[in-house]
Amino acid sequence: MPSPPKSPSIGIRYISDAVKSDHRLLERLHASLVSPTPNKTLESQRALCSRLAWELARHLVAMELFIFPGTAQRAKQGNQAAQERQRDMAQLREALRSFSAAAAAAAGGQGDGQVKTALGELGGHLGRHIRDVERVDLVNIEKVLSGQESEDMARDFERSVFFIPHGVREEEDDDVKVKAPYKSVEGLLDAGAGELRAAVEKFPRE
């Protein structure tokens, strides 16, 4: 059975490592889009937009499956911290949807003005997400997990890479080709938790 494709997250052991590796990748992709680069082509810009959208959608799905599986229920029960986290995640999702729609419109020849605006808004929400998760959530979750549990969760978390269609990631292993279950970022974001868990169970393991 094939192993998950190689990713920038070399040396990951615990779930906090996996999440932080995602965060650093997302920061680099966002910075690449907002930083002026003389040799940046329209094609490379569009590829970066697609990569950022898919990577962030995959990250949000993985966070909800593995880090915040009970957040929605706790929010309904009145837990203030869960309500705040649920609100923050919803805002980041909506910012991602806006960015993805703007990027698709730009690819269709409607200009990139909306992309810049959506990218700026997305960056603000992403920065807050990264700060809060790393300062609070990862610290708390590592306190309640054993070393082995954290390692197992990290491996499952990293398998979410298979939600990204082949060809989006530059560093893919050509020997590992798993058909992504969703054809669009919106389709991945719209999928229910049960459906996503069933998809993850079909992904290759190490």
Backbone as JSON Lines, residues from 0, in Angstrom:
{"i":0,"aa":"M","n":[0.85,-1.2,0.0],"ca":[0.0,0.0,0.0],"c":[0.88,1.24,0.0]}
{"i":1,"aa":"P","n":[0.56,2.25,-0.82],"ca":[1.42,3.43,-0.9],"c":[1.39,4.24,0.39]}
{"i":2,"aa":"S","n":[2.48,4.97,0.61],"ca":[2.58,5.86,1.77],"c":[2.15,7.25,1.36]}
{"i":3,"aa":"P","n":[1.76,8.09,2.33],"ca":[1.39,9.47,2.01],"c":[2.52,10.18,1.3]}
{"i":4,"aa":"P","n":[2.21,11.09,0.39],"ca":[3.25,11.81,-0.34],"c":[4.11,12.64,0.59]}
{"i":5,"aa":"K","n":[5.35,12.83,0.18],"ca":[6.27,13.64,0.97],"c":[5.76,15.06,1.05]}
{"i":6,"aa":"S","n":[5.97,15.71,2.19],"ca":[5.52,17.07,2.41],"c":[6.62,17.84,3.11]}
{"i":7,"aa":"P","n":[6.44,19.18,3.28],"ca":[7.46,19.95,3.98],"c":[7.62,19.58,5.45]}
{"i":8,"aa":"S","n":[6.72,18.74,5.98],"ca":[6.7,18.46,7.41],"c":[7.61,17.29,7.77]}
{"i":9,"aa":"I","n":[8.88,17.37,7.36],"ca":[9.83,16.33,7.7],"c":[10.13,16.37,9.2]}
{"i":10,"aa":"G","n":[10.19,15.18,9.83],"ca":[10.54,15.13,11.24],"c":[9.37,15.32,12.19]}
{"i":11,"aa":"I","n":[8.15,15.33,11.67],"ca":[6.98,15.51,12.53],"c":[6.78,14.27,13.4]}
{"i":12,"aa":"R","n":[6.49,14.49,14.66],"ca":[6.24,13.39,15.57],"c":[4.9,13.51,16.26]}
{"i":13,"aa":"Y","n":[4.62,14.69,16.85],"ca":[3.4,14.86,17.62],"c":[2.39,15.71,16.85]}
{"i":14,"aa":"I","n":[1.14,15.67,17.32],"ca":[0.08,16.39,16.64],"c":[0.36,17.9,16.6]}
{"i":15,"aa":"S","n":[0.95,18.44,17.66],"ca":[1.26,19.86,17.64],"c":[2.28,20.19,16.55]}
{"i":16,"aa":"D","n":[3.21,19.26,16.29],"ca":[4.17,19.46,15.21],"c":[3.47,19.5,13.86]}
{"i":17,"aa":"A","n":[2.51,18.6,13.68],"ca":[1.8,18.52,12.4],"c":[1.0,19.8,12.14]}
{"i":18,"aa":"V","n":[0.32,20.28,13.16],"ca":[-0.49,21.5,12.99],"c":[0.4,22.71,12.74]}
{"i":19,"aa":"K","n":[1.5,22.81,13.49],"ca":[2.4,23.94,13.31],"c":[3.06,23.9,11.93]}
{"i":20,"aa":"S","n":[3.35,22.71,11.43],"ca":[3.92,22.6,10.09],"c":[2.94,23.12,9.05]}
{"i":21,"aa":"D","n":[1.66,22.79,9.23],"ca":[0.61,23.34,8.37],"c":[0.62,24.87,8.43]}
{"i":22,"aa":"H","n":[0.69,25.4,9.63],"ca":[0.66,26.85,9.82],"c":[1.81,27.54,9.1]}
{"i":23,"aa":"R","n":[3.02,26.96,9.23],"ca":[4.18,27.58,8.58],"c":[4.02,27.54,7.05]}
{"i":24,"aa":"L","n":[3.47,26.44,6.54],"ca":[3.25,26.34,5.09],"c":[2.24,27.38,4.63]}
{"i":25,"aa":"L","n":[1.14,27.52,5.37],"ca":[0.11,28.49,5.0],"c":[0.66,29.91,5.06]}
{"i":26,"aa":"E","n":[1.49,30.19,6.05],"ca":[2.11,31.52,6.15],"c":[3.01,31.78,4.94]}
{"i":27,"aa":"R","n":[3.78,30.78,4.53],"ca":[4.67,30.96,3.39],"c":[3.89,31.18,2.09]}
{"i":28,"aa":"L","n":[2.82,30.42,1.91],"ca":[2.02,30.57,0.71],"c":[1.37,31.96,0.66]}
{"i":29,"aa":"H","n":[0.83,32.4,1.79],"ca":[0.2,33.71,1.85],"c":[1.22,34.8,1.58]}
{"i":30,"aa":"A","n":[2.4,34.68,2.2],"ca":[3.45,35.68,2.0],"c":[3.91,35.73,0.55]}
{"i":31,"aa":"S","n":[3.96,34.59,-0.1],"ca":[4.36,34.55,-1.51],"c":[3.39,35.29,-2.4]}
{"i":32,"aa":"L","n":[2.12,35.28,-2.01],"ca":[1.09,35.95,-2.82],"c":[1.07,37.46,-2.58]}
{"i":33,"aa":"V","n":[1.34,37.88,-1.36],"ca":[1.25,39.31,-1.06],"c":[2.56,40.05,-1.33]}
{"i":34,"aa":"S","n":[3.67,39.3,-1.4],"ca":[4.97,39.94,-1.64],"c":[5.19,40.15,-3.14]}
{"i":35,"aa":"P","n":[5.59,41.34,-3.56],"ca":[5.86,41.59,-4.97],"c":[7.09,40.82,-5.44]}
{"i":36,"aa":"T","n":[6.93,40.09,-6.52],"ca":[8.02,39.32,-7.09],"c":[8.12,39.65,-8.58]}
{"i":37,"aa":"P","n":[9.24,40.21,-9.02],"ca":[9.38,40.64,-10.42],"c":[9.13,39.54,-11.44]}
{"i":38,"aa":"N","n":[9.56,38.32,-11.14],"ca":[9.46,37.23,-12.11],"c":[8.18,36.41,-11.97]}
{"i":39,"aa":"K","n":[7.27,36.87,-11.14],"ca":[6.03,36.12,-10.93],"c":[5.12,36.26,-12.15]}
{"i":40,"aa":"T","n":[4.74,35.13,-12.74],"ca":[3.86,35.14,-13.91],"c":[2.41,35.0,-13.48]}
{"i":41,"aa":"L","n":[1.51,35.31,-14.38],"ca":[0.08,35.16,-14.09],"c":[-0.24,33.7,-13.78]}
{"i":42,"aa":"E","n":[0.39,32.81,-14.52],"ca":[0.15,31.38,-14.31],"c":[0.63,30.93,-12.93]}
{"i":43,"aa":"S","n":[1.81,31.39,-12.53],"ca":[2.32,31.01,-11.21],"c":[1.49,31.62,-10.09]}
{"i":44,"aa":"Q","n":[0.98,32.82,-10.31],"ca":[0.11,33.48,-9.34],"c":[-1.17,32.68,-9.15]}
{"i":45,"aa":"R","n":[-1.75,32.24,-10.23],"ca":[-2.98,31.45,-10.14],"c":[-2.72,30.11,-9.47]}
{"i":46,"aa":"A","n":[-1.57,29.51,-9.76],"ca":[-1.23,28.24,-9.12],"c":[-1.06,28.42,-7.61]}
{"i":47,"aa":"L","n":[-0.46,29.53,-7.2],"ca":[-0.3,29.81,-5.78],"c":[-1.65,30.02,-5.09]}
{"i":48,"aa":"C","n":[-2.54,30.72,-5.77],"ca":[-3.89,30.94,-5.22],"c":[-4.59,29.61,-5.01]}
{"i":49,"aa":"S","n":[-4.49,28.74,-6.0],"ca":[-5.11,27.43,-5.91],"c":[-4.5,26.61,-4.79]}
{"i":50,"aa":"R","n":[-3.18,26.65,-4.69],"ca":[-2.49,25.9,-3.64],"c":[-2.91,26.38,-2.26]}
{"i":51,"aa":"L","n":[-2.92,27.7,-2.06],"ca":[-3.3,28.24,-0.76],"c":[-4.73,27.85,-0.4]}
{"i":52,"aa":"A","n":[-5.64,27.96,-1.37],"ca":[-7.04,27.63,-1.1],"c":[-7.2,26.16,-0.71]}
{"i":53,"aa":"W","n":[-6.57,25.27,-1.47],"ca":[-6.69,23.84,-1.16],"c":[-6.02,23.48,0.16]}
{"i":54,"aa":"E","n":[-4.82,24.04,0.4],"ca":[-4.11,23.71,1.63],"c":[-4.87,24.2,2.86]}
{"i":55,"aa":"L","n":[-5.46,25.39,2.76],"ca":[-6.2,25.91,3.91],"c":[-7.5,25.14,4.11]}
{"i":56,"aa":"A","n":[-8.18,24.79,3.04],"ca":[-9.41,24.0,3.16],"c":[-9.1,22.65,3.81]}
{"i":57,"aa":"R","n":[-8.04,22.01,3.35],"ca":[-7.63,20.73,3.94],"c":[-7.28,20.89,5.42]}
{"i":58,"aa":"H","n":[-6.58,21.97,5.74],"ca":[-6.19,22.23,7.13],"c":[-7.43,22.41,8.01]}
{"i":59,"aa":"L","n":[-8.39,23.18,7.55],"ca":[-9.59,23.43,8.36],"c":[-10.37,22.15,8.57]}
{"i":60,"aa":"V","n":[-10.48,21.35,7.54],"ca":[-11.18,20.07,7.65],"c":[-10.46,19.16,8.65]}
{"i":61,"aa":"A","n":[-9.14,19.09,8.55],"ca":[-8.38,18.25,9.46],"c":[-8.49,18.75,10.9]}
{"i":62,"aa":"M","n":[-8.47,20.07,11.09],"ca":[-8.62,20.62,12.43],"c":[-9.95,20.22,13.04]}
{"i":63,"aa":"E","n":[-11.0,20.3,12.26],"ca":[-12.33,19.99,12.79],"c":[-12.49,18.49,13.04]}
{"i":64,"aa":"L","n":[-11.8,17.66,12.25],"ca":[-11.9,16.22,12.44],"c":[-11.08,15.73,13.63]}
{"i":65,"aa":"F","n":[-9.89,16.31,13.81],"ca":[-8.96,15.74,14.79],"c":[-8.71,16.63,16.02]}
{"i":66,"aa":"I","n":[-8.8,17.94,15.87],"ca":[-8.49,18.83,16.99],"c":[-9.76,19.33,17.67]}
{"i":67,"aa":"F","n":[-10.79,19.65,16.9],"ca":[-12.02,20.21,17.47],"c":[-13.26,19.35,17.2]}
{"i":68,"aa":"P","n":[-13.19,18.04,17.34],"ca":[-14.36,17.22,16.99],"c":[-15.59,17.48,17.86]}
{"i":69,"aa":"G","n":[-15.38,17.95,19.09],"ca":[-16.53,18.18,19.97],"c":[-16.88,19.64,20.15]}
{"i":70,"aa":"T","n":[-16.27,20.52,19.36],"ca":[-16.49,21.95,19.55],"c":[-17.94,22.36,19.33]}
{"i":71,"aa":"A","n":[-18.55,21.86,18.27],"ca":[-19.92,22.24,17.95],"c":[-20.88,21.85,19.08]}
{"i":72,"aa":"Q","n":[-20.69,20.63,19.63],"ca":[-21.57,20.18,20.71],"c":[-21.37,21.01,21.97]}
{"i":73,"aa":"R","n":[-20.11,21.31,22.29],"ca":[-19.84,22.13,23.48],"c":[-20.38,23.55,23.32]}
{"i":74,"aa":"A","n":[-20.32,24.05,22.08],"ca":[-20.86,25.39,21.82],"c":[-22.36,25.42,22.06]}
{"i":75,"aa":"K","n":[-23.05,24.36,21.63],"ca":[-24.5,24.28,21.83],"c":[-24.84,24.22,23.32]}
{"i":76,"aa":"Q","n":[-23.93,23.67,24.1],"ca":[-24.16,23.53,25.54],"c":[-23.78,24.79,26.3]}
{"i":77,"aa":"G","n":[-23.33,25.82,25.56],"ca":[-23.05,27.1,26.19],"c":[-21.61,27.35,26.58]}
{"i":78,"aa":"N","n":[-20.71,26.46,26.2],"ca":[-19.29,26.65,26.52],"c":[-18.76,27.86,25.75]}
{"i":79,"aa":"Q","n":[-18.33,28.89,26.48],"ca":[-17.93,30.14,25.83],"c":[-16.7,29.97,24.95]}
{"i":80,"aa":"A","n":[-15.7,29.22,25.43],"ca":[-14.49,29.02,24.65],"c":[-14.81,28.29,23.34]}
{"i":81,"aa":"A","n":[-15.7,27.29,23.43],"ca":[-16.08,26.54,22.23],"c":[-16.85,27.44,21.27]}
{"i":82,"aa":"Q","n":[-17.7,28.3,21.8],"ca":[-18.45,29.23,20.95],"c":[-17.51,30.19,20.22]}
{"i":83,"aa":"E","n":[-16.49,30.68,20.93],"ca":[-15.53,31.58,20.31],"c":[-14.72,30.88,19.23]}
{"i":84,"aa":"R","n":[-14.3,29.64,19.51],"ca":[-13.52,28.9,18.52],"c":[-14.37,28.57,17.3]}
{"i":85,"aa":"Q","n":[-15.62,28.2,17.53],"ca":[-16.51,27.89,16.42],"c":[-16.74,29.14,15.56]}
{"i":86,"aa":"R","n":[-16.89,30.28,16.19],"ca":[-17.07,31.53,15.45],"c":[-15.82,31.88,14.64]}
{"i":87,"aa":"D","n":[-14.66,31.73,15.25],"ca":[-13.42,32.04,14.55],"c":[-13.21,31.13,13.35]}
{"i":88,"aa":"M","n":[-13.5,29.84,13.53],"ca":[-13.34,28.89,12.42],"c":[-14.32,29.21,11.3]}
{"i":89,"aa":"A","n":[-15.55,29.61,11.66],"ca":[-16.55,29.96,10.65],"c":[-16.12,31.2,9.86]}
{"i":90,"aa":"Q","n":[-15.56,32.17,10.55],"ca":[-15.1,33.38,9.88],"c":[-13.95,33.08,8.92]}
{"i":91,"aa":"L","n":[-13.04,32.2,9.34],"ca":[-11.92,31.83,8.47],"c":[-12.43,31.05,7.26]}
{"i":92,"aa":"R","n":[-13.41,30.19,7.47],"ca":[-13.99,29.46,6.35],"c":[-14.62,30.41,5.33]}
{"i":93,"aa":"E","n":[-15.36,31.39,5.83],"ca":[-16.02,32.33,4.93],"c":[-15.0,33.19,4.18]}
{"i":94,"aa":"A","n":[-13.93,33.57,4.87],"ca":[-12.87,34.33,4.22],"c":[-12.21,33.49,3.13]}
{"i":95,"aa":"L","n":[-12.05,32.2,3.39],"ca":[-11.49,31.29,2.38],"c":[-12.42,31.16,1.19]}
{"i":96,"aa":"R","n":[-13.71,31.03,1.46],"ca":[-14.67,30.94,0.35],"c":[-14.61,32.19,-0.53]}
{"i":97,"aa":"S","n":[-14.52,33.35,0.1],"ca":[-14.45,34.61,-0.65],"c":[-13.18,34.66,-1.49]}
{"i":98,"aa":"F","n":[-12.08,34.25,-0.89],"ca":[-10.81,34.25,-1.61],"c":[-10.85,33.27,-2.78]}
{"i":99,"aa":"S","n":[-11.38,32.08,-2.56],"ca":[-11.46,31.07,-3.61],"c":[-12.33,31.55,-4.76]}
{"i":100,"aa":"A","n":[-13.45,32.19,-4.43],"ca":[-14.35,32.71,-5.47],"c":[-13.69,33.84,-6.25]}
{"i":101,"aa":"A","n":[-12.97,34.72,-5.55],"ca":[-12.28,35.82,-6.22],"c":[-11.17,35.31,-7.13]}
{"i":102,"aa":"A","n":[-10.45,34.29,-6.66],"ca":[-9.37,33.71,-7.46],"c":[-9.93,33.05,-8.71]}
{"i":103,"aa":"A","n":[-11.07,32.37,-8.57],"ca":[-11.7,31.73,-9.72],"c":[-12.17,32.77,-10.73]}
{"i":104,"aa":"A","n":[-12.72,33.88,-10.24],"ca":[-13.18,34.96,-11.12],"c":[-12.0,35.58,-11.86]}
{"i":105,"aa":"A","n":[-10.89,35.76,-11.15],"ca":[-9.69,36.33,-11.77],"c":[-9.15,35.4,-12.85]}
{"i":106,"aa":"A","n":[-9.19,34.11,-12.58],"ca":[-8.73,33.13,-13.56],"c":[-9.6,33.16,-14.82]}
{"i":107,"aa":"G","n":[-10.84,33.6,-14.64],"ca":[-11.76,33.69,-15.77],"c":[-11.66,35.01,-16.51]}
{"i":108,"aa":"G","n":[-10.71,35.84,-16.11],"ca":[-10.46,37.09,-16.83],"c":[-11.15,38.31,-16.26]}
{"i":109,"aa":"Q","n":[-11.63,38.24,-15.03],"ca":[-12.36,39.37,-14.43],"c":[-11.47,40.28,-13.58]}
{"i":110,"aa":"G","n":[-10.15,40.16,-13.71],"ca":[-9.26,41.03,-12.97],"c":[-8.92,40.47,-11.6]}
{"i":111,"aa":"D","n":[-7.84,41.01,-11.0],"ca":[-7.39,40.47,-9.73],"c":[-7.57,41.44,-8.56]}
{"i":112,"aa":"G","n":[-8.32,42.5,-8.75],"ca":[-8.55,43.46,-7.67],"c":[-9.23,42.82,-6.48]}
{"i":113,"aa":"Q","n":[-10.24,41.99,-6.74],"ca":[-10.95,41.34,-5.66],"c":[-10.09,40.3,-4.96]}
{"i":114,"aa":"V","n":[-9.14,39.73,-5.7],"ca":[-8.25,38.75,-5.1],"c":[-7.4,39.41,-4.03]}
{"i":115,"aa":"K","n":[-6.87,40.58,-4.31],"ca":[-6.03,41.28,-3.34],"c":[-6.82,41.63,-2.08]}
{"i":116,"aa":"T","n":[-8.04,42.09,-2.27],"ca":[-8.88,42.42,-1.12],"c":[-9.19,41.18,-0.29]}
{"i":117,"aa":"A","n":[-9.59,40.1,-0.97],"ca":[-9.93,38.86,-0.28],"c":[-8.71,38.25,0.39]}
{"i":118,"aa":"L","n":[-7.54,38.38,-0.24],"ca":[-6.32,37.84,0.33],"c":[-5.94,38.58,1.61]}
{"i":119,"aa":"G","n":[-6.14,39.9,1.62],"ca":[-5.87,40.67,2.82],"c":[-6.77,40.27,3.97]}
{"i":120,"aa":"E","n":[-8.05,40.1,3.68],"ca":[-9.0,39.69,4.72],"c":[-8.68,38.29,5.21]}
{"i":121,"aa":"L","n":[-8.35,37.4,4.29],"ca":[-8.0,36.04,4.66],"c":[-6.77,36.02,5.57]}
{"i":122,"aa":"G","n":[-5.79,36.85,5.26],"ca":[-4.58,36.89,6.06],"c":[-4.84,37.29,7.5]}
{"i":123,"aa":"G","n":[-5.76,38.22,7.71],"ca":[-6.1,38.63,9.07],"c":[-6.71,37.5,9.87]}
{"i":124,"aa":"H","n":[-7.67,36.81,9.27],"ca":[-8.31,35.68,9.96],"c":[-7.33,34.54,10.18]}
{"i":125,"aa":"L","n":[-6.49,34.29,9.19],"ca":[-5.52,33.2,9.3],"c":[-4.52,33.49,10.43]}
{"i":126,"aa":"G","n":[-4.06,34.72,10.52],"ca":[-3.12,35.08,11.57],"c":[-3.7,34.86,12.95]}
{"i":127,"aa":"R","n":[-4.96,35.24,13.15],"ca":[-5.61,35.05,14.45],"c":[-5.79,33.56,14.75]}
{"i":128,"aa":"H","n":[-6.16,32.81,13.73],"ca":[-6.33,31.36,13.89],"c":[-5.02,30.73,14.36]}
{"i":129,"aa":"I","n":[-3.94,31.04,13.69],"ca":[-2.64,30.46,14.03],"c":[-2.23,30.84,15.45]}
{"i":130,"aa":"R","n":[-2.39,32.11,15.78],"ca":[-2.01,32.58,17.12],"c":[-2.8,31.85,18.2]}
{"i":131,"aa":"D","n":[-4.11,31.79,18.06],"ca":[-4.95,31.2,19.1],"c":[-4.73,29.69,19.22]}
{"i":132,"aa":"V","n":[-4.63,29.03,18.09],"ca":[-4.45,27.57,18.12],"c":[-3.11,27.21,18.76]}
{"i":133,"aa":"E","n":[-2.05,27.91,18.4],"ca":[-0.73,27.56,18.92],"c":[-0.55,27.97,20.38]}
{"i":134,"aa":"R","n":[-1.18,29.07,20.78],"ca":[-1.02,29.53,22.16],"c":[-1.93,28.79,23.14]}
{"i":135,"aa":"V","n":[-3.07,28.33,22.66],"ca":[-4.06,27.75,23.58],"c":[-4.36,26.29,23.26]}
{"i":136,"aa":"D","n":[-4.9,26.03,22.09],"ca":[-5.44,24.71,21.78],"c":[-4.39,23.6,21.76]}
{"i":137,"aa":"L","n":[-3.26,23.86,21.12],"ca":[-2.23,22.82,21.04],"c":[-1.62,22.54,22.41]}
{"i":138,"aa":"V","n":[-1.46,23.57,23.19],"ca":[-0.93,23.39,24.55],"c":[-1.88,22.5,25.36]}
{"i":139,"aa":"N","n":[-3.17,22.79,25.24],"ca":[-4.16,22.03,26.02],"c":[-4.28,20.59,25.54]}
{"i":140,"aa":"I","n":[-4.25,20.38,24.24],"ca":[-4.46,19.03,23.73],"c":[-3.28,18.13,24.04]}
{"i":141,"aa":"E","n":[-2.07,18.67,24.02],"ca":[-0.91,17.84,24.34],"c":[-0.89,17.45,25.82]}
{"i":142,"aa":"K","n":[-1.57,18.22,26.65],"ca":[-1.62,17.91,28.09],"c":[-2.45,16.66,28.36]}
{"i":143,"aa":"V","n":[-3.44,16.4,27.5],"ca":[-4.35,15.29,27.77],"c":[-4.05,14.05,26.93]}
{"i":144,"aa":"L","n":[-3.12,14.16,25.99],"ca":[-2.77,13.01,25.15],"c":[-1.48,12.38,25.63]}
{"i":145,"aa":"S","n":[-1.42,11.07,25.53],"ca":[-0.14,10.4,25.77],"c":[0.75,10.62,24.54]}
{"i":146,"aa":"G","n":[2.02,10.33,24.67],"ca":[2.93,10.49,23.54],"c":[2.48,9.67,22.35]}
{"i":147,"aa":"Q","n":[2.05,8.42,22.6],"ca":[1.63,7.55,21.5],"c":[0.34,8.06,20.86]}
{"i":148,"aa":"E","n":[-0.59,8.54,21.68],"ca":[-1.83,9.09,21.14],"c":[-1.56,10.3,20.25]}
{"i":149,"aa":"S","n":[-0.64,11.14,20.69],"ca":[-0.3,12.33,19.91],"c":[0.36,11.95,18.59]}
{"i":150,"aa":"E","n":[1.23,10.95,18.62],"ca":[1.88,10.48,17.4],"c":[0.85,9.89,16.43]}
{"i":151,"aa":"D","n":[-0.08,9.09,16.96],"ca":[-1.11,8.48,16.11],"c":[-1.99,9.56,15.48]}
{"i":152,"aa":"M","n":[-2.36,10.55,16.27],"ca":[-3.19,11.63,15.74],"c":[-2.44,12.42,14.67]}
{"i":153,"aa":"A","n":[-1.15,12.62,14.87],"ca":[-0.35,13.34,13.88],"c":[-0.34,12.6,12.55]}
{"i":154,"aa":"R","n":[-0.21,11.28,12.6],"ca":[-0.22,10.5,11.36],"c":[-1.56,10.6,10.65]}
{"i":155,"aa":"D","n":[-2.65,10.53,11.41],"ca":[-3.98,10.67,10.81],"c":[-4.17,12.07,10.24]}
{"i":156,"aa":"F","n":[-3.72,13.07,10.98],"ca":[-3.84,14.46,10.54],"c":[-3.13,14.65,9.2]}
{"i":157,"aa":"E","n":[-1.96,14.09,9.06],"ca":[-1.18,14.28,7.83],"c":[-1.79,13.56,6.63]}
{"i":158,"aa":"R","n":[-2.59,12.53,6.88],"ca":[-3.25,11.83,5.78],"c":[-4.28,12.72,5.08]}
{"i":159,"aa":"S","n":[-4.65,13.83,5.72],"ca":[-5.61,14.74,5.1],"c":[-5.05,15.35,3.82]}
{"i":160,"aa":"V","n":[-3.75,15.19,3.56],"ca":[-3.14,15.69,2.33],"c":[-3.83,15.09,1.11]}
{"i":161,"aa":"F","n":[-4.42,13.92,1.26],"ca":[-5.07,13.27,0.13],"c":[-6.39,13.94,-0.26]}
{"i":162,"aa":"F","n":[-6.84,14.91,0.51],"ca":[-8.0,15.7,0.09],"c":[-7.61,16.66,-1.03]}
{"i":163,"aa":"I","n":[-6.33,16.91,-1.21],"ca":[-5.87,17.85,-2.24],"c":[-5.67,17.11,-3.55]}
{"i":164,"aa":"P","n":[-6.25,17.59,-4.64],"ca":[-6.09,16.91,-5.93],"c":[-4.63,16.81,-6.36]}
{"i":165,"aa":"H","n":[-4.32,15.72,-7.02],"ca":[-2.95,15.53,-7.5],"c":[-2.6,16.63,-8.5]}
{"i":166,"aa":"G","n":[-1.41,17.18,-8.36],"ca":[-0.97,18.24,-9.25],"c":[-0.98,19.62,-8.62]}
{"i":167,"aa":"V","n":[-1.69,19.77,-7.51],"ca":[-1.75,21.07,-6.82],"c":[-0.47,21.31,-6.04]}
{"i":168,"aa":"R","n":[0.06,20.24,-5.44],"ca":[1.29,20.35,-4.64],"c":[2.51,20.14,-5.53]}
{"i":169,"aa":"E","n":[3.49,21.02,-5.4],"ca":[4.7,20.91,-6.21],"c":[5.58,19.76,-5.76]}
{"i":170,"aa":"E","n":[5.56,19.43,-4.46],"ca":[6.5,18.45,-3.93],"c":[5.9,17.05,-3.84]}
{"i":171,"aa":"E","n":[4.92,16.75,-4.67],"ca":[4.26,15.45,-4.6],"c":[5.18,14.31,-5.03]}
{"i":172,"aa":"D","n":[4.93,13.16,-4.47],"ca":[5.6,11.94,-4.89],"c":[4.82,11.37,-6.07]}
{"i":173,"aa":"D","n":[5.46,11.29,-7.22],"ca":[4.77,10.83,-8.42],"c":[4.31,9.38,-8.32]}
{"i":174,"aa":"D","n":[4.89,8.62,-7.37],"ca":[4.5,7.22,-7.22],"c":[3.22,7.06,-6.41]}
{"i":175,"aa":"V","n":[2.77,8.14,-5.79],"ca":[1.57,8.09,-4.95],"c":[0.49,8.96,-5.58]}
{"i":176,"aa":"K","n":[-0.49,8.32,-6.17],"ca":[-1.57,9.07,-6.81],"c":[-2.9,8.55,-6.28]}
{"i":177,"aa":"V","n":[-3.47,9.32,-5.4],"ca":[-4.77,8.99,-4.82],"c":[-5.77,10.01,-5.31]}
{"i":178,"aa":"K","n":[-6.86,9.57,-5.87],"ca":[-7.86,10.49,-6.4],"c":[-8.54,11.23,-5.24]}
{"i":179,"aa":"A","n":[-8.45,12.55,-5.27],"ca":[-9.09,13.35,-4.23],"c":[-10.61,13.17,-4.31]}
{"i":180,"aa":"P","n":[-11.28,13.04,-3.17],"ca":[-12.72,12.78,-3.18],"c":[-13.59,13.99,-3.58]}
{"i":181,"aa":"Y","n":[-13.0,15.2,-3.59],"ca":[-13.78,16.4,-3.93],"c":[-13.08,17.16,-5.04]}
{"i":182,"aa":"K","n":[-13.87,17.68,-5.96],"ca":[-13.32,18.34,-7.14],"c":[-13.05,19.82,-6.93]}
{"i":183,"aa":"S","n":[-13.57,20.39,-5.86],"ca":[-13.41,21.82,-5.62],"c":[-13.21,22.1,-4.14]}
{"i":184,"aa":"V","n":[-12.63,23.26,-3.85],"ca":[-12.47,23.7,-2.47],"c":[-13.82,23.8,-1.79]}
{"i":185,"aa":"E","n":[-14.8,24.32,-2.51],"ca":[-16.14,24.48,-1.94],"c":[-16.75,23.12,-1.6]}
{"i":186,"aa":"G","n":[-16.52,22.14,-2.45],"ca":[-17.04,20.8,-2.18],"c":[-16.44,20.2,-0.93]}
{"i":187,"aa":"L","n":[-15.14,20.42,-0.72],"ca":[-14.48,19.93,0.48],"c":[-15.02,20.64,1.72]}
{"i":188,"aa":"L","n":[-15.19,21.96,1.63],"ca":[-15.69,22.72,2.78],"c":[-17.14,22.39,3.11]}
{"i":189,"aa":"D","n":[-17.91,22.0,2.11],"ca":[-19.33,21.71,2.32],"c":[-19.59,20.31,2.86]}
{"i":190,"aa":"A","n":[-18.6,19.43,2.78],"ca":[-18.8,18.04,3.18],"c":[-19.02,17.92,4.68]}
{"i":191,"aa":"G","n":[-19.88,17.0,5.07],"ca":[-20.18,16.77,6.48],"c":[-19.08,15.97,7.16]}
{"i":192,"aa":"A","n":[-19.06,16.02,8.49],"ca":[-18.01,15.35,9.25],"c":[-18.0,13.85,9.01]}
{"i":193,"aa":"G","n":[-19.17,13.24,8.97],"ca":[-19.24,11.79,8.76],"c":[-18.7,11.4,7.4]}
{"i":194,"aa":"E","n":[-19.03,12.18,6.41],"ca":[-18.55,11.93,5.05],"c":[-17.04,12.08,4.98]}
{"i":195,"aa":"L","n":[-16.52,13.1,5.65],"ca":[-15.07,13.34,5.65],"c":[-14.33,12.22,6.37]}
{"i":196,"aa":"R","n":[-14.86,11.75,7.49],"ca":[-14.21,10.66,8.21],"c":[-14.18,9.39,7.36]}
{"i":197,"aa":"A","n":[-15.26,9.14,6.64],"ca":[-15.3,7.96,5.77],"c":[-14.25,8.07,4.67]}
{"i":198,"aa":"A","n":[-14.06,9.28,4.16],"ca":[-13.05,9.48,3.12],"c":[-11.65,9.26,3.68]}
{"i":199,"aa":"V","n":[-11.39,9.76,4.88],"ca":[-10.07,9.61,5.5],"c":[-9.75,8.14,5.71]}
{"i":200,"aa":"E","n":[-10.75,7.35,6.09],"ca":[-10.52,5.92,6.33],"c":[-10.06,5.19,5.08]}
{"i":201,"aa":"K","n":[-10.36,5.74,3.92],"ca":[-9.97,5.11,2.65],"c":[-8.58,5.56,2.19]}
{"i":202,"aa":"F","n":[-8.04,6.59,2.83],"ca":[-6.72,7.09,2.42],"c":[-5.63,6.11,2.85]}
{"i":203,"aa":"P","n":[-4.53,6.05,2.09],"ca":[-3.42,5.15,2.46],"c":[-2.83,5.49,3.82]}
{"i":204,"aa":"R","n":[-2.38,4.45,4.49],"ca":[-1.67,4.62,5.75],"c":[-0.2,4.31,5.51]}
{"i":205,"aa":"E","n":[0.62,4.68,6.47],"ca":[2.04,4.39,6.37],"c":[2.27,2.89,6.38]}
